[in-house]
mmCIF file of C-alpha atoms in Angstrom:
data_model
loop_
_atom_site.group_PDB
_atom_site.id
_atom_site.type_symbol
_atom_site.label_atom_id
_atom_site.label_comp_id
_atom_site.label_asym_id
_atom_site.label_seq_id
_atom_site.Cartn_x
_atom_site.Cartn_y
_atom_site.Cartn_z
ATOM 1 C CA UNK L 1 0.000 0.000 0.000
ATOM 2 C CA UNK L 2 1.425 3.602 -1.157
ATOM 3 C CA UNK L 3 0.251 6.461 0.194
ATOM 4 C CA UNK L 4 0.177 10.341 -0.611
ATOM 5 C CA UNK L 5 -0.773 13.227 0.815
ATOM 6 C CA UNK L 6 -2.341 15.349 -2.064
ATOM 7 C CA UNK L 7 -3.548 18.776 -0.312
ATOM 8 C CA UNK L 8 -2.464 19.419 3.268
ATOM 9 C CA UNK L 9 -4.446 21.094 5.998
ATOM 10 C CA UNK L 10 -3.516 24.270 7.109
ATOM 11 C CA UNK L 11 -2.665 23.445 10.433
ATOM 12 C CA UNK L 12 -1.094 26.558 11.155
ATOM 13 C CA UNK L 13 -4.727 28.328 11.010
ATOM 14 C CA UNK L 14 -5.934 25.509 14.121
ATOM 15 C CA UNK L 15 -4.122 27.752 16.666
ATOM 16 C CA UNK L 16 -3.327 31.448 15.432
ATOM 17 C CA UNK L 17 0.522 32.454 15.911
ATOM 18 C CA UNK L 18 -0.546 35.065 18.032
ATOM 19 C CA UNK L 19 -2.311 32.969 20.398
ATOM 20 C CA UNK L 20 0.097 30.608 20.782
ATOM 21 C CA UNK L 21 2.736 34.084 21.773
ATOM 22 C CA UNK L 22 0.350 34.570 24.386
ATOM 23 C CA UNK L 23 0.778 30.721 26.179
ATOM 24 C CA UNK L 24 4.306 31.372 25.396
ATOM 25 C CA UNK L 25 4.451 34.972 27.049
ATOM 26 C CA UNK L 26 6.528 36.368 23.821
ATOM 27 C CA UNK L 27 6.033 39.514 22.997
ATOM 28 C CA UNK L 28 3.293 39.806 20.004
ATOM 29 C CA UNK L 29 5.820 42.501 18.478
ATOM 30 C CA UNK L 30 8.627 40.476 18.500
ATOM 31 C CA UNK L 31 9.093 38.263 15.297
ATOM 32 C CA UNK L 32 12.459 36.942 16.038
ATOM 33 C CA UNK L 33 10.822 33.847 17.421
ATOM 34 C CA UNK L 34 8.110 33.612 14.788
ATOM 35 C CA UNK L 35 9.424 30.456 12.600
ATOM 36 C CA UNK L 36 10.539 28.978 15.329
ATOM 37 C CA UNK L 37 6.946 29.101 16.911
ATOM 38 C CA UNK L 38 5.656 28.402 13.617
ATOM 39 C CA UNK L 39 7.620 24.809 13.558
ATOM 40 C CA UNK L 40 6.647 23.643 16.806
ATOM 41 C CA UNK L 41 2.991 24.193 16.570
ATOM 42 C CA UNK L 42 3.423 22.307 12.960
ATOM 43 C CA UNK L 43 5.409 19.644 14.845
ATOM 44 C CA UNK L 44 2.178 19.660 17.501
ATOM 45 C CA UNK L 45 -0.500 19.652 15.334
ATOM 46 C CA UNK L 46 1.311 16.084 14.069
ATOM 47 C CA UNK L 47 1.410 15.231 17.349
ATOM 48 C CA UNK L 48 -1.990 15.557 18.357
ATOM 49 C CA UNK L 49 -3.128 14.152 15.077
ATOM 50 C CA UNK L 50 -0.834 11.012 15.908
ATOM 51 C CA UNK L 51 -2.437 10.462 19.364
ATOM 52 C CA UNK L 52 -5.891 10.975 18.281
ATOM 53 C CA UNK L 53 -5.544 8.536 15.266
ATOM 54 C CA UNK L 54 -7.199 11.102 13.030
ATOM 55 C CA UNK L 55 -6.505 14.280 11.437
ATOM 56 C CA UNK L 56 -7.886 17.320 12.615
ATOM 57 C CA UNK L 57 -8.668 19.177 9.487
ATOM 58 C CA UNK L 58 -9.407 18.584 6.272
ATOM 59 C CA UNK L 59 -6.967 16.372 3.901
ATOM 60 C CA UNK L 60 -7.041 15.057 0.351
ATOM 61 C CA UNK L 61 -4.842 11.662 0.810
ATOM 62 C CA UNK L 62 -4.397 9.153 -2.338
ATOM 63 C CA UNK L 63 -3.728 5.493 -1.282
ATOM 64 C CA UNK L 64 -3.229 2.723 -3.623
ATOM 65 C CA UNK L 65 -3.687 -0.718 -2.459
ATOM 66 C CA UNK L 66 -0.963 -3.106 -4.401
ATOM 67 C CA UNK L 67 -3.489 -6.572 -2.928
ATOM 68 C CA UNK L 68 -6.829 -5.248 -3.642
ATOM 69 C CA UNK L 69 -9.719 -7.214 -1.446
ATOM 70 C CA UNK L 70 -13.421 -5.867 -1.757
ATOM 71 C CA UNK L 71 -13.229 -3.771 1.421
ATOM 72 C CA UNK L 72 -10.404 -1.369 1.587
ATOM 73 C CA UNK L 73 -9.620 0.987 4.734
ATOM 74 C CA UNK L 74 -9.257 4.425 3.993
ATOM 75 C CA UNK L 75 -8.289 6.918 7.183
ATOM 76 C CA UNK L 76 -10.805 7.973 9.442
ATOM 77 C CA UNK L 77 -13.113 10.600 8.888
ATOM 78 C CA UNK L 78 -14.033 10.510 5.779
ATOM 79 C CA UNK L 79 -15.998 13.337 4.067
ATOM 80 C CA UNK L 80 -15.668 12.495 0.435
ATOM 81 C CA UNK L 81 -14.222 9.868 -2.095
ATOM 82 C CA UNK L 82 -13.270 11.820 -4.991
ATOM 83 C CA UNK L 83 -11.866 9.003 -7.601
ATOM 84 C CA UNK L 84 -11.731 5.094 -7.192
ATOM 85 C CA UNK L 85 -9.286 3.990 -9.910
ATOM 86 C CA UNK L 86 -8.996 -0.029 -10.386
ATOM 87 C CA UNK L 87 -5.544 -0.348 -12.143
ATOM 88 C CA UNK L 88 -5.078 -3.485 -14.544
ATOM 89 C CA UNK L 89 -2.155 -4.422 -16.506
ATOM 90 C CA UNK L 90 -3.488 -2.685 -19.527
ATOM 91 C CA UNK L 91 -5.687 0.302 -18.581
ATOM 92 C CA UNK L 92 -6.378 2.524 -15.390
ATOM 93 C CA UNK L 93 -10.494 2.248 -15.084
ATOM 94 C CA UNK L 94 -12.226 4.657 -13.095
ATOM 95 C CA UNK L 95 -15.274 3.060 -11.157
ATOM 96 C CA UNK L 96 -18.559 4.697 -11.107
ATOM 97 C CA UNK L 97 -20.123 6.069 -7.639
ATOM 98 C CA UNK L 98 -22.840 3.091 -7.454
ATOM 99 C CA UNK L 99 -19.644 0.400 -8.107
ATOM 100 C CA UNK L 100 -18.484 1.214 -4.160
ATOM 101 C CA UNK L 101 -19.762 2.301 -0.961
ATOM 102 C CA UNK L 102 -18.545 3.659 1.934
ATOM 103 C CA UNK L 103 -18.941 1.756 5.194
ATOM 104 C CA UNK L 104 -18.662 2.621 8.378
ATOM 105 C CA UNK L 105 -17.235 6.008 7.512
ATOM 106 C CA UNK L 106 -13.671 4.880 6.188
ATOM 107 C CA UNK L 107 -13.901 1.716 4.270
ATOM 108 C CA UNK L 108 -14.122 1.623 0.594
ATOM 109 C CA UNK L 109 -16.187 -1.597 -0.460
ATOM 110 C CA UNK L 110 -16.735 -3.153 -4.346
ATOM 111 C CA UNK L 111 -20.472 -3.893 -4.357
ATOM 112 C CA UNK L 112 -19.732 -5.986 -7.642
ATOM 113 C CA UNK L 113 -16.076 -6.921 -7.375
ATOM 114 C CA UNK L 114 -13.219 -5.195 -8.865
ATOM 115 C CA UNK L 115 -13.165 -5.124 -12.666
ATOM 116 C CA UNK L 116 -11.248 -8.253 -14.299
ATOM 117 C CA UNK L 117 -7.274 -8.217 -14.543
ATOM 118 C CA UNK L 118 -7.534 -5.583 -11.432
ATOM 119 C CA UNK L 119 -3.901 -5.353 -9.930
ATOM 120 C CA UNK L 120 -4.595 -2.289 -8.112
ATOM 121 C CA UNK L 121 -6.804 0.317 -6.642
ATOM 122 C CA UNK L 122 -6.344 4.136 -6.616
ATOM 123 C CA UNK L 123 -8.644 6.223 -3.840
ATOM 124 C CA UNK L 124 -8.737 9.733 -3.875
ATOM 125 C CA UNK L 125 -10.425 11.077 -1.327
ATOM 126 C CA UNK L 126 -10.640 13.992 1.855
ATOM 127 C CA UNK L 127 -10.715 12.952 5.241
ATOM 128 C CA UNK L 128 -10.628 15.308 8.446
ATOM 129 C CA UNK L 129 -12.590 15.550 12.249
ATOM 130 C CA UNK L 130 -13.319 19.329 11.719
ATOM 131 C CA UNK L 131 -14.206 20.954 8.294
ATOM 132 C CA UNK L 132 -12.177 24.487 10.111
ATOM 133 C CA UNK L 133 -10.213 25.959 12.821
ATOM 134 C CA UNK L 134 -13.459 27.307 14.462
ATOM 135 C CA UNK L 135 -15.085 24.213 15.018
ATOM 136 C CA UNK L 136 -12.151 22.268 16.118
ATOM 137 C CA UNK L 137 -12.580 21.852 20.099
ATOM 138 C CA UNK L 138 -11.234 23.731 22.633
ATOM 139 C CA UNK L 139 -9.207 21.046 24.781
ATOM 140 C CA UNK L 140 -7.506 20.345 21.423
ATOM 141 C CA UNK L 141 -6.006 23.424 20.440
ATOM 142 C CA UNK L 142 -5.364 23.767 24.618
ATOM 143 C CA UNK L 143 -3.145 20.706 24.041
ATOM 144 C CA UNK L 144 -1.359 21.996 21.059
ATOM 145 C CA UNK L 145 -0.622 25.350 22.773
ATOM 146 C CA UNK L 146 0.516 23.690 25.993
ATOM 147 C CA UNK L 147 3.081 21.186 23.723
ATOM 148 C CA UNK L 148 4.873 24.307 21.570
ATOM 149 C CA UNK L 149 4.945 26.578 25.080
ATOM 150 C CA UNK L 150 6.792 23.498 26.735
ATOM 151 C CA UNK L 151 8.873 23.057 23.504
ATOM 152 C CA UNK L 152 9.466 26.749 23.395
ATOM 153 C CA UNK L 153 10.132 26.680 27.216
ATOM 154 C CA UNK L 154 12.743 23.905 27.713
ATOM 155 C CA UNK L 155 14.406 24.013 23.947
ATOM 156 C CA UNK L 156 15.736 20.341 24.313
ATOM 157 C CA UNK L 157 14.115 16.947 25.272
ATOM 158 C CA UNK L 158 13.100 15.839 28.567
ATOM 159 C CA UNK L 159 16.771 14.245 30.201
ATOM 160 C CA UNK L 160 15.939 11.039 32.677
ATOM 161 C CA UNK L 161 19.252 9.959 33.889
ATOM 162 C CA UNK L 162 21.232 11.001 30.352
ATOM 163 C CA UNK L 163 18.464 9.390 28.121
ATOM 164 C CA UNK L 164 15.808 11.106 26.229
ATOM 165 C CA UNK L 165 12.508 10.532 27.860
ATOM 166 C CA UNK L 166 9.144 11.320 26.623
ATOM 167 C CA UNK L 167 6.794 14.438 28.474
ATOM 168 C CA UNK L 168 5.129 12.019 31.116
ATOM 169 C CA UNK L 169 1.160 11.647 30.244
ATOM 170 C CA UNK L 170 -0.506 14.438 32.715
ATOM 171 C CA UNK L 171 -3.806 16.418 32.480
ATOM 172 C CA UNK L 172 -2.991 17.971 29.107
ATOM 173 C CA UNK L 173 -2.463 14.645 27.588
ATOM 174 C CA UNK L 174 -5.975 14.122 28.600
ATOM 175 C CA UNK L 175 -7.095 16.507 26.516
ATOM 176 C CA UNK L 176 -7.160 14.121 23.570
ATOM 177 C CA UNK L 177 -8.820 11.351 25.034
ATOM 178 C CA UNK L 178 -12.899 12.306 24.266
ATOM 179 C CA UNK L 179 -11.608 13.222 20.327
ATOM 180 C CA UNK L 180 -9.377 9.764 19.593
ATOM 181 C CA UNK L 181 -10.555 7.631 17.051
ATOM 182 C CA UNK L 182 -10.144 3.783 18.703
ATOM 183 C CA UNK L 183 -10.176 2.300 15.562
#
């Protein structure tokens, strides 16, 4: 299975640079810091989206499953399925809407079966918990703003006897939990 992200979020819009100067207590007229801010709340937003086994905002993702079976699993969240492409030896065909369905809100199915000679399937399609910043919850961007503040805070990783140690799980962390997809 291949995998591409096509169009990313903006994840940069979830928690406004100026906010995130304010949990950092930098000055808003300051800009030395700006990129530097700007990376760690990208780096956060990744986070987050890794913990809650979703992504936060809208994506367009392309995934191309080398063993095709009639049920294929997409990421979660699904809002749309743009192009299902069944790739033979000889052609690329692209399936018509009432050839699939989507179950269970991230997995493709062939009501019919693949076409013959299929090798392959192509899925376009845009996935994402929040169609925009504003409706993404509260806690959420809370834990985002709390990970670049800590990151902006300390500079370097959490020592534990001369070994890197991950930030131990605490209320923040917590944050997450009602959003994660346990899929």
């Amino acid at each position: 299975m291949q995998e591409k992200l096509i169009t990313p979020q903006a994840a940069a819009d979830i928690v406004p640079l100026v906010q995130i100067k304010q949990q950092c207590r930098a000055d808003a007229d300051i800009v030395d810091d700006d990129a530097l801010l700007t990376s760690y709340t990208l780096a956060a937003v990744e986070a987050a989206q890794h913990k809650l086994g979703r992504p936060i905002l809208l994506q367009v993702w392309e995934r191309e499953f080398d063993d095709p079976s009639l049920q294929l699993c997409l990421r979660q969240d699904v809002t749309a399925v743009a192009r299902v492409t069944a790739i033979t030896k000889s052609a690329e065909i692209d399936l018509a809407p009432e050839d699939w369905r989507l179950a269970k809100g991230y997995r493709l199915c062939a009501l019919h079966g693949w076409p013959h000679g299929t090798v392959s399937v192509r899925v376009r399609f845009t996935c994402g918990a929040w169609a925009d910043a504003g409706s993404v919850p509260e806690p959420i961007k809370l834990w985002i703003m709390q990970r670049v503040a800590t990151a902006y805070a300390s500079r370097e990783a959490l020592a534990d006897s001369g070994r890197l140690a991950e930030l131990p799980r605490d209320f923040v962390d917590g944050l997450l939990d009602p959003y994660r997809s346990w899929r």
